[in-house]
CSV table of C-alpha atoms and ligand atoms in Angstrom, one decimal:
chain,number,residue,atom,x,y,z
A,1,MET,CA,63.0,-35.5,7.6
A,2,SER,CA,60.6,-37.6,9.6
A,3,PHE,CA,57.4,-37.2,7.7
A,4,ASN,CA,55.7,-40.6,8.0
A,5,TRP,CA,52.2,-40.0,6.7
A,6,PRO,CA,51.0,-43.5,5.8
A,7,VAL,CA,49.6,-44.3,2.3
A,8,GLY,CA,46.0,-45.5,2.3
A,9,ILE,CA,45.5,-49.3,2.3
A,10,ASN,CA,43.5,-51.0,-0.4
A,11,ALA,CA,41.3,-53.2,1.7
A,12,THR,CA,40.5,-55.8,-1.0
A,13,LYS,CA,44.1,-56.1,-2.0
A,14,GLU,CA,45.0,-56.6,1.7
A,15,LYS,CA,42.5,-59.4,1.9
A,16,LEU,CA,43.4,-61.2,-1.3
A,17,GLY,CA,47.1,-60.7,-1.4
A,18,GLU,CA,48.9,-61.7,-4.6
A,19,GLN,CA,45.7,-63.0,-6.1
A,20,PHE,CA,44.5,-59.4,-6.4
A,21,ASP,CA,47.4,-58.4,-8.6
A,22,ASN,CA,46.5,-61.2,-11.1
A,23,LEU,CA,43.0,-59.7,-11.7
A,24,HIS,CA,42.3,-57.6,-14.8
A,25,LEU,CA,42.7,-53.8,-14.4
A,26,ASP,CA,38.9,-53.2,-14.8
A,27,THR,CA,38.2,-55.6,-12.0
A,28,ARG,CA,40.9,-54.2,-9.8
A,29,ILE,CA,39.4,-50.7,-10.3
A,30,SER,CA,35.9,-51.9,-9.4
A,31,ALA,CA,37.1,-53.9,-6.3
A,32,SER,CA,39.5,-51.4,-4.8
A,33,HIS,CA,38.5,-49.3,-1.8
A,34,ALA,CA,40.4,-47.7,1.0
A,35,LYS,CA,40.4,-49.6,4.3
A,36,PRO,CA,38.6,-47.5,6.9
A,37,LEU,CA,40.9,-46.4,9.8
A,38,SER,CA,39.8,-48.2,12.9
A,39,ASN,CA,39.7,-45.1,15.1
A,40,ILE,CA,38.0,-42.8,12.6
A,41,ASP,CA,35.7,-40.3,14.4
A,42,PRO,CA,35.2,-37.1,12.3
A,43,VAL,CA,34.0,-34.0,14.1
A,44,VAL,CA,31.3,-33.5,11.5
A,45,THR,CA,29.4,-36.7,10.4
A,46,PRO,CA,30.2,-37.3,6.7
A,47,ILE,CA,27.7,-37.7,3.9
A,48,TYR,CA,27.4,-41.4,3.5
A,49,HIS,CA,25.9,-41.8,0.1
A,50,SER,CA,26.4,-45.5,-0.2
A,51,SER,CA,23.1,-47.3,-0.8
A,52,THR,CA,24.4,-50.5,0.7
A,53,TYR,CA,26.9,-51.8,3.3
A,54,ARG,CA,29.4,-54.7,3.3
A,55,PHE,CA,29.0,-57.5,5.7
A,56,LYS,CA,31.9,-59.6,7.0
A,57,THR,CA,29.8,-62.7,7.6
A,58,VAL,CA,26.2,-63.9,7.2
A,59,GLN,CA,26.1,-64.1,10.9
A,60,GLN,CA,26.8,-60.4,11.3
A,61,PHE,CA,23.8,-59.6,9.1
A,62,ASN,CA,21.6,-61.7,11.4
A,63,GLU,CA,23.0,-60.2,14.7
A,64,HIS,CA,21.1,-57.6,16.7
A,65,ASN,CA,21.4,-54.3,14.8
A,66,HIS,CA,23.2,-56.2,12.1
A,67,GLY,CA,26.4,-56.2,14.2
A,68,SER,CA,26.5,-52.4,14.5
A,69,ASN,CA,26.1,-51.9,10.8
A,70,PHE,CA,23.7,-50.3,8.3
A,71,VAL,CA,22.2,-52.4,5.5
A,72,TYR,CA,20.5,-50.3,2.9
A,73,ARG,CA,19.9,-46.5,2.7
A,74,ARG,CA,16.1,-46.6,2.7
A,75,CYS,CA,16.3,-48.4,6.1
A,76,GLY,CA,18.8,-46.1,7.7
A,77,ASN,CA,22.0,-44.2,7.2
A,78,PRO,CA,24.7,-42.7,9.5
A,79,THR,CA,24.2,-39.2,8.1
A,80,THR,CA,20.4,-39.2,8.7
A,81,GLU,CA,20.8,-41.0,12.0
A,82,ASN,CA,23.1,-38.1,13.1
A,83,VAL,CA,20.5,-35.5,12.5
A,84,GLU,CA,17.9,-37.6,14.2
A,85,VAL,CA,20.1,-37.8,17.3
A,86,VAL,CA,20.5,-34.0,17.4
A,87,ILE,CA,16.7,-33.3,16.9
A,88,ASN,CA,15.8,-35.8,19.5
A,89,GLU,CA,18.1,-34.1,21.9
A,90,ILE,CA,16.2,-30.8,21.4
A,91,GLU,CA,12.8,-32.4,21.6
A,92,LYS,CA,13.5,-34.8,24.5
A,93,GLY,CA,11.6,-37.7,23.1
A,94,ALA,CA,12.3,-41.4,22.8
A,95,GLY,CA,13.5,-41.0,19.2
A,96,THR,CA,13.3,-39.0,16.1
A,97,LEU,CA,12.8,-39.9,12.4
A,98,VAL,CA,13.5,-37.6,9.5
A,99,TYR,CA,11.5,-37.7,6.3
A,100,ASN,CA,11.9,-36.3,2.7
A,101,SER,CA,9.4,-33.5,3.5
A,102,GLY,CA,7.4,-32.1,6.3
A,103,LEU,CA,4.2,-33.4,4.7
A,104,ALA,CA,5.8,-36.9,4.5
A,105,ALA,CA,6.3,-36.7,8.2
A,106,ILE,CA,2.8,-35.6,8.9
A,107,SER,CA,1.2,-38.2,6.6
A,108,ALA,CA,3.3,-40.9,8.2
A,109,VAL,CA,1.8,-40.2,11.6
A,110,PHE,CA,-1.7,-40.1,10.3
A,111,LEU,CA,-1.3,-43.3,8.3
A,112,GLU,CA,0.3,-45.2,11.2
A,113,PHE,CA,-2.0,-44.2,14.1
A,114,LEU,CA,-5.4,-43.8,12.3
A,115,HIS,CA,-7.5,-46.4,10.5
A,116,SER,CA,-10.8,-46.8,8.7
A,117,GLY,CA,-13.5,-45.9,11.2
A,118,ALA,CA,-11.2,-43.9,13.5
A,119,HIS,CA,-12.0,-40.3,14.3
A,120,LEU,CA,-9.5,-37.4,14.1
A,121,ILE,CA,-9.9,-34.0,15.8
A,122,THR,CA,-7.9,-31.3,14.3
A,123,MET,CA,-7.6,-27.5,14.2
A,124,ALA,CA,-8.8,-25.0,11.6
A,125,PRO,CA,-7.1,-23.2,10.0
A,126,ILE,CA,-4.3,-25.6,9.5
A,127,TYR,CA,-1.4,-25.8,7.0
A,128,SER,CA,-3.1,-26.2,3.6
A,129,GLY,CA,-1.1,-29.3,2.6
A,130,THR,CA,-2.1,-31.0,5.9
A,131,SER,CA,-5.7,-30.0,5.3
A,132,SER,CA,-5.6,-31.4,1.8
A,133,PHE,CA,-4.2,-34.7,3.0
A,134,ILE,CA,-6.9,-35.0,5.7
A,135,ASN,CA,-9.7,-34.0,3.3
A,136,GLU,CA,-8.6,-35.8,0.2
A,137,THR,CA,-6.8,-38.9,1.5
A,138,LEU,CA,-7.7,-39.7,5.0
A,139,LYS,CA,-11.4,-39.3,4.4
A,140,ARG,CA,-11.2,-41.5,1.3
A,141,PHE,CA,-9.7,-44.2,3.6
A,142,GLY,CA,-12.7,-43.9,5.9
A,143,VAL,CA,-11.3,-41.7,8.7
A,144,GLU,CA,-13.9,-39.4,10.3
A,145,VAL,CA,-12.7,-35.8,10.9
A,146,THR,CA,-13.8,-32.9,13.1
A,147,PHE,CA,-12.2,-29.5,12.6
A,148,VAL,CA,-12.3,-27.1,15.6
A,149,ASN,CA,-11.7,-23.5,14.7
A,150,VAL,CA,-8.9,-21.9,16.8
A,151,GLU,CA,-9.8,-18.4,15.7
A,152,THR,CA,-13.5,-18.4,16.6
A,153,GLU,CA,-13.7,-20.9,19.6
A,154,THR,CA,-13.4,-18.9,22.8
A,155,ASN,CA,-12.3,-22.0,24.7
A,156,PHE,CA,-10.4,-24.2,22.2
A,157,ALA,CA,-9.5,-27.0,24.7
A,158,ASP,CA,-13.1,-27.2,25.8
A,159,ALA,CA,-14.3,-27.4,22.2
A,160,ILE,CA,-11.8,-30.1,21.5
A,161,GLU,CA,-13.1,-32.1,24.5
A,162,LYS,CA,-16.7,-31.7,23.3
A,163,ALA,CA,-15.8,-33.1,19.9
A,164,ILE,CA,-14.4,-36.3,21.3
A,165,ARG,CA,-16.2,-39.5,20.3
A,166,PRO,CA,-15.7,-43.1,21.4
A,167,ASN,CA,-13.7,-43.7,18.3
A,168,THR,CA,-11.5,-40.6,18.6
A,169,LYS,CA,-7.9,-41.8,18.1
A,170,MET,CA,-5.9,-38.6,17.6
A,171,ILE,CA,-5.9,-34.8,18.4
A,172,TYR,CA,-3.7,-32.9,15.9
A,173,PHE,CA,-2.9,-29.2,16.0
A,174,GLU,CA,-0.3,-26.6,15.2
A,175,THR,CA,1.4,-24.3,17.8
A,176,ILE,CA,0.8,-21.2,15.6
A,177,ALA,CA,-1.8,-21.3,12.9
A,178,ASN,CA,-1.2,-20.2,9.4
A,179,PRO,CA,-1.8,-17.4,8.2
A,180,SER,CA,-3.5,-15.7,11.1
A,181,MET,CA,-0.9,-16.7,13.7
A,182,ALA,CA,-3.7,-17.9,16.1
A,183,VAL,CA,-2.3,-19.9,19.1
A,184,PRO,CA,-4.4,-22.6,20.7
A,185,ASP,CA,-4.4,-23.5,24.4
A,186,ILE,CA,-1.6,-25.9,23.9
A,187,ILE,CA,-1.3,-27.1,27.5
A,188,GLY,CA,-5.1,-27.4,28.0
A,189,THR,CA,-5.5,-29.4,24.8
A,190,LEU,CA,-2.7,-31.8,25.6
A,191,LYS,CA,-4.3,-32.3,29.0
A,192,ILE,CA,-7.6,-33.2,27.4
A,193,ALA,CA,-5.8,-35.7,25.1
A,194,LYS,CA,-4.1,-37.3,28.1
A,195,LYS,CA,-7.3,-37.4,30.2
A,196,HIS,CA,-9.1,-39.3,27.4
A,197,GLN,CA,-6.0,-41.4,26.5
A,198,ILE,CA,-6.1,-40.1,22.9
A,199,LYS,CA,-2.8,-39.6,21.0
A,200,SER,CA,-1.8,-36.0,20.6
A,201,CYS,CA,0.4,-34.7,17.8
A,202,VAL,CA,1.7,-31.1,17.5
A,203,ASP,CA,3.1,-29.5,14.4
A,204,ALA,CA,5.5,-26.9,15.9
A,205,THR,CA,7.0,-25.7,12.7
A,206,PHE,CA,6.1,-22.0,13.1
A,207,SER,CA,7.6,-21.8,16.6
A,208,SER,CA,10.8,-23.7,15.8
A,209,PRO,CA,12.0,-26.5,18.1
A,210,TYR,CA,14.2,-24.1,19.9
A,211,ASN,CA,11.2,-22.2,21.2
A,212,ILE,CA,8.9,-25.0,22.2
A,213,GLN,CA,9.3,-28.8,22.9
A,214,PRO,CA,5.8,-30.2,22.8
A,215,ILE,CA,6.8,-33.6,24.2
A,216,THR,CA,7.9,-32.0,27.4
A,217,LEU,CA,4.4,-30.5,27.6
A,218,GLY,CA,2.8,-33.9,27.2
A,219,ALA,CA,2.4,-34.5,23.5
A,220,ASP,CA,2.9,-38.0,22.0
A,221,PHE,CA,4.4,-36.6,18.8
A,222,SER,CA,6.2,-33.4,17.9
A,223,LEU,CA,6.8,-32.7,14.3
A,224,HIS,CA,8.3,-30.1,12.1
A,225,SER,CA,8.7,-29.2,8.5
A,226,CYS,CA,12.5,-29.0,8.7
A,227,SER,CA,12.4,-27.0,5.4
A,228,LYS,CA,11.8,-24.0,7.7
A,229,TYR,CA,13.7,-23.1,10.9
A,230,ILE,CA,15.6,-26.4,11.3
A,231,GLY,CA,17.2,-26.3,7.9
A,232,GLY,CA,17.1,-22.5,8.2
A,233,HIS,CA,18.8,-21.6,4.9
A,234,THR,CA,16.0,-22.1,2.3
A,235,ASP,CA,17.9,-24.9,0.6
A,236,VAL,CA,16.3,-28.1,1.8
A,237,ILE,CA,12.9,-29.9,2.0
A,238,ALA,CA,12.7,-32.3,4.9
A,239,GLY,CA,10.5,-33.2,7.9
A,240,CYS,CA,10.9,-34.9,11.3
A,241,VAL,CA,8.7,-36.6,13.9
A,242,THR,CA,9.8,-37.2,17.5
A,243,THR,CA,7.8,-39.6,19.6
A,244,LYS,CA,7.3,-39.7,23.3
A,245,SER,CA,7.3,-43.5,23.3
A,246,TYR,CA,9.9,-46.0,21.9
A,247,ASP,CA,7.0,-48.2,20.7
A,248,ASP,CA,5.6,-45.4,18.6
A,249,TRP,CA,9.0,-44.7,17.2
A,250,LYS,CA,9.4,-48.4,16.2
A,251,ALA,CA,6.0,-48.4,14.5
A,252,LEU,CA,7.0,-45.3,12.5
A,253,LYS,CA,10.4,-46.7,11.7
A,254,LEU,CA,8.9,-50.0,10.4
A,255,GLN,CA,6.5,-48.0,8.3
A,256,GLN,CA,9.3,-45.8,6.9
A,257,LEU,CA,11.1,-48.9,5.7
A,258,THR,CA,8.1,-49.9,3.6
A,259,THR,CA,6.9,-46.5,2.4
A,260,GLY,CA,10.4,-45.4,1.5
A,261,SER,CA,10.0,-41.9,2.9
A,262,SER,CA,13.5,-41.5,4.4
A,263,LEU,CA,15.6,-38.4,3.9
A,264,SER,CA,18.6,-38.3,1.6
A,265,PRO,CA,22.0,-38.0,3.4
A,266,TYR,CA,22.8,-34.8,1.4
A,267,ASP,CA,19.7,-33.2,2.9
A,268,ALA,CA,20.4,-34.6,6.3
A,269,ALA,CA,23.8,-33.0,6.2
A,270,LEU,CA,22.2,-29.7,5.4
A,271,LEU,CA,19.9,-30.1,8.4
A,272,THR,CA,22.9,-30.9,10.6
A,273,ARG,CA,24.6,-27.8,9.5
A,274,GLY,CA,21.5,-25.7,10.0
A,275,LEU,CA,21.0,-27.1,13.5
A,276,LYS,CA,24.4,-25.8,14.5
A,277,THR,CA,23.1,-22.3,14.3
A,278,LEU,CA,19.5,-22.9,15.2
A,279,ALA,CA,19.8,-21.1,18.6
A,280,LEU,CA,21.6,-18.1,17.2
A,281,ARG,CA,19.2,-17.7,14.2
A,282,VAL,CA,16.0,-18.2,16.2
A,283,ASP,CA,17.2,-15.8,18.9
A,284,ARG,CA,17.9,-13.1,16.3
A,285,ILE,CA,14.8,-13.7,14.3
A,286,SER,CA,12.6,-13.7,17.4
A,287,GLN,CA,14.1,-10.4,18.6
A,288,ASN,CA,13.7,-8.9,15.2
A,289,ALA,CA,10.1,-10.0,14.8
A,290,GLN,CA,9.2,-8.6,18.2
A,291,LYS,CA,10.5,-5.2,17.3
A,292,ILE,CA,9.0,-5.3,13.8
A,293,SER,CA,5.6,-6.3,15.1
A,294,GLU,CA,5.6,-3.4,17.6
A,295,TYR,CA,6.6,-1.0,14.8
A,296,LEU,CA,3.8,-2.3,12.5
A,297,GLU,CA,1.3,-2.2,15.3
A,298,ALA,CA,2.0,1.5,15.9
A,299,HIS,CA,1.8,2.4,12.2
A,300,GLN,CA,-1.4,4.2,11.1
A,301,LYS,CA,-1.5,2.5,7.6
A,302,VAL,CA,-1.5,-1.0,9.2
A,303,GLN,CA,-5.0,-2.1,10.2
A,304,GLN,CA,-4.1,-5.1,12.3
A,305,VAL,CA,-1.0,-7.1,13.3
A,306,PHE,CA,-1.0,-10.7,14.4
A,307,TYR,CA,2.1,-11.8,16.2
A,308,PRO,CA,2.0,-14.1,19.3
A,309,GLY,CA,4.6,-11.9,21.1
A,310,LEU,CA,2.3,-8.9,21.1
A,311,LYS,CA,0.2,-8.4,24.2
A,312,SER,CA,-2.7,-7.6,21.9
A,313,HIS,CA,-2.6,-11.0,20.3
A,314,PRO,CA,-5.6,-13.2,21.5
A,315,GLY,CA,-3.3,-16.2,22.0
A,316,HIS,CA,-0.4,-14.3,23.7
A,317,LYS,CA,-1.1,-16.0,27.0
A,318,PHE,CA,-0.9,-19.5,25.5
A,319,ALA,CA,2.2,-18.7,23.6
A,320,ALA,CA,3.9,-17.1,26.6
A,321,GLU,CA,3.3,-20.1,28.9
A,322,THR,CA,4.8,-22.6,26.4
A,323,MET,CA,7.3,-20.8,24.2
A,324,LYS,CA,10.7,-19.4,25.0
A,325,GLN,CA,10.2,-16.7,22.3
A,326,PHE,CA,7.7,-16.3,19.5
A,327,ALA,CA,9.8,-16.9,16.4
A,328,GLY,CA,9.5,-14.9,13.2
A,329,MET,CA,6.1,-15.2,11.7
A,330,ILE,CA,4.0,-12.0,11.5
A,331,ALA,CA,0.8,-11.4,9.7
A,332,PHE,CA,-0.5,-7.9,9.1
A,333,ASP,CA,-3.4,-6.4,7.3
A,334,LEU,CA,-3.2,-3.5,4.9
A,335,GLY,CA,-7.0,-3.3,4.4
A,336,THR,CA,-7.3,-4.2,0.7
A,337,ALA,CA,-5.8,-6.8,-1.7
A,338,GLN,CA,-4.5,-3.9,-3.9
A,339,ASN,CA,-2.7,-2.2,-1.0
A,340,ALA,CA,-1.1,-5.5,0.0
A,341,ILE,CA,0.1,-6.2,-3.6
A,342,ASN,CA,1.4,-2.7,-4.1
A,343,PHE,CA,3.2,-2.9,-0.8
A,344,ILE,CA,4.9,-6.2,-1.6
A,345,GLU,CA,5.9,-5.0,-5.0
A,346,SER,CA,7.6,-1.9,-3.6
A,347,LEU,CA,9.9,-3.7,-1.2
A,348,HIS,CA,13.6,-3.6,-1.8
A,349,ILE,CA,15.2,-6.0,0.6
A,350,ILE,CA,12.4,-8.2,1.9
A,351,VAL,CA,12.0,-11.0,-0.7
A,352,HIS,CA,8.6,-11.8,-2.3
A,353,ALA,CA,8.3,-15.6,-2.0
A,354,VAL,CA,6.4,-18.3,-0.1
A,355,SER,CA,7.8,-20.4,2.7
A,356,LEU,CA,9.5,-19.3,5.9
A,357,GLY,CA,12.1,-19.9,8.5
A,358,GLY,CA,15.2,-19.0,6.5
A,359,THR,CA,17.9,-16.4,7.2
A,360,GLU,CA,16.3,-13.9,4.7
A,361,SER,CA,13.1,-12.1,5.3
A,362,LEU,CA,10.3,-13.4,3.0
A,363,ILE,CA,6.8,-12.0,2.4
A,364,GLU,CA,3.8,-13.2,0.6
A,365,HIS,CA,0.1,-12.4,0.0
A,366,PRO,CA,-1.9,-15.4,1.2
A,367,TYR,CA,-5.2,-14.2,-0.4
A,368,SER,CA,-3.8,-14.3,-3.9
A,369,MET,CA,-1.0,-16.8,-3.4
A,370,SER,CA,-0.8,-19.6,-0.8
A,371,HIS,CA,-4.3,-19.5,0.6
A,372,GLY,CA,-6.9,-17.9,-1.6
A,373,ALA,CA,-7.8,-20.8,-4.0
A,374,GLN,CA,-7.2,-23.4,-1.3
A,375,LEU,CA,-9.4,-21.8,1.3
A,376,LEU,CA,-12.3,-21.4,-1.2
A,377,ARG,CA,-12.6,-25.2,-1.1
A,378,ASP,CA,-11.8,-25.6,2.6
A,379,PRO,CA,-14.7,-27.5,4.3
A,380,THR,CA,-14.0,-25.7,7.6
A,381,GLY,CA,-15.1,-22.4,6.0
A,382,ALA,CA,-11.8,-20.8,7.0
A,383,THR,CA,-11.2,-17.4,5.3
A,384,VAL,CA,-8.3,-15.1,4.8
A,385,SER,CA,-8.5,-11.3,4.7
A,386,PRO,CA,-7.7,-9.8,1.3
A,387,GLY,CA,-5.3,-7.3,2.8
A,388,LEU,CA,-3.4,-9.8,4.9
A,389,LEU,CA,0.4,-10.2,4.4
A,390,ARG,CA,2.4,-13.1,5.8
A,391,PHE,CA,5.9,-12.1,6.8
A,392,SER,CA,8.8,-14.5,7.7
A,393,VAL,CA,11.3,-12.3,9.5
A,394,GLY,CA,15.0,-13.0,8.7
A,395,ILE,CA,18.3,-12.4,10.5
A,396,GLU,CA,19.1,-9.1,8.7
A,397,ASN,CA,19.7,-5.9,10.8
A,398,VAL,CA,16.3,-5.0,12.2
A,399,ASP,CA,16.7,-1.3,11.3
A,400,ASP,CA,17.2,-2.1,7.6
A,401,ILE,CA,14.1,-4.3,7.6
A,402,ILE,CA,12.0,-1.6,9.3
A,403,ALA,CA,13.4,1.0,6.8
A,404,ASP,CA,12.3,-1.2,3.9
A,405,LEU,CA,8.8,-1.6,5.4
A,406,GLU,CA,8.6,2.1,6.0
A,407,GLN,CA,9.6,3.2,2.5
A,408,SER,CA,7.0,0.8,1.1
A,409,LEU,CA,4.3,1.8,3.5
A,410,ASN,CA,5.0,5.5,2.6
A,411,LYS,CA,4.1,4.7,-1.0
A,412,LEU,CA,0.6,3.5,-0.1
B,501,LIG,C1,3.1,-25.6,9.5
B,501,LIG,C2,3.6,-26.4,8.3
B,501,LIG,N1,3.6,-27.7,8.5
B,501,LIG,C3,4.1,-28.5,7.5
B,501,LIG,C4,4.5,-28.0,6.3
B,501,LIG,C5,4.9,-28.9,5.2
B,501,LIG,O1,6.3,-29.0,5.1
B,501,LIG,P1,7.1,-29.3,3.7
B,501,LIG,O2,6.9,-28.2,2.8
B,501,LIG,O3,8.5,-29.5,4.2
B,501,LIG,O4,6.5,-30.6,3.2
B,501,LIG,C6,4.5,-26.6,6.1
B,501,LIG,C7,4.9,-26.1,4.8
B,501,LIG,O5,4.9,-24.9,4.6
B,501,LIG,C8,4.0,-25.8,7.1
B,501,LIG,O6,4.0,-24.5,7.0
């Protein structure tokens, strides 16, 4: 039989020779490790959980890029670098950084590119965590803020331009606003930012990176809560920022080393796995959501439906000119809070939970859950209708989702 599979080599023993055998057992256990194969190239990047990396010489440590090595997990890791490479490929930027949450990514951009006395123009409504960071942290550090309402301004880009001051340093907005699904004039706003040489940052979480790539449209930063469509399986909290320029990437990278906001390799591996099916999931979800929003719009018990893929949606034009599809977030109004609560509690398949972007359909009642209390203290005066429901469409068979909606609507 010619079975010649080699036994793994103990790298420390190979280096020390006989000297190694003279060491005590406990030391030999501690010092033993398999010598890595020189041509190792796994199809799927492994989870490197080591917090630190061996160096052959002091000189190697001091070489450019530490002689093609990593140093310490907070500063970089092969598993997180792998997911950064994949996201950057989608986003077409200079580089991507992943963070331990979407909000960590958002706050990193604000903290790096704003300062005391700088002015930020942003959108209202905006994700409640982002709005809290702006109102409770940035303002405390002396950043001036103007909110421009995407639901009430007839010309959003124009209103943004009018809000510009000599000290305006950043324009920040979302591609689809939560919970009304309002869509700003993305191209127009990015043009204004460019014209005035102000940095622009786009949170494209609700659209998914598969449907829109803000950097190709002129944004300086594109960011996502990867906890949503990128992870895609409701089992990871993570965020990412992709920059248009390498200088901005370097500034954020240096900041990440000192704030310690990098992503764990376990979560990075979940993101890598999620990304493998991003296209399939987002195609299916977008198709499902289009059919479901049309069904809801035609239903007499539904007062209003907000989905960027509907022609009736006020931001449809802006969504259609920038997005491949319109992803899975639908809001619809059942008139009263009681109707909305009764409806949610009668559903069989659609899960009653916050968050979005996973394979399963999720629904929540913003007025009494994610948005009610927060909006009461929102300085922009944003409101949410008591009968509004926020629905994250999943990958289930669309007929079964519609049947679940139907049976619950019939009970109202
Ligand atoms: C649009 C948007 N941006 C950012 C975030 C924050 O992401 P994370 O929960 O991963 O911190 C969320 C979370 O729901 C969100 O909806």
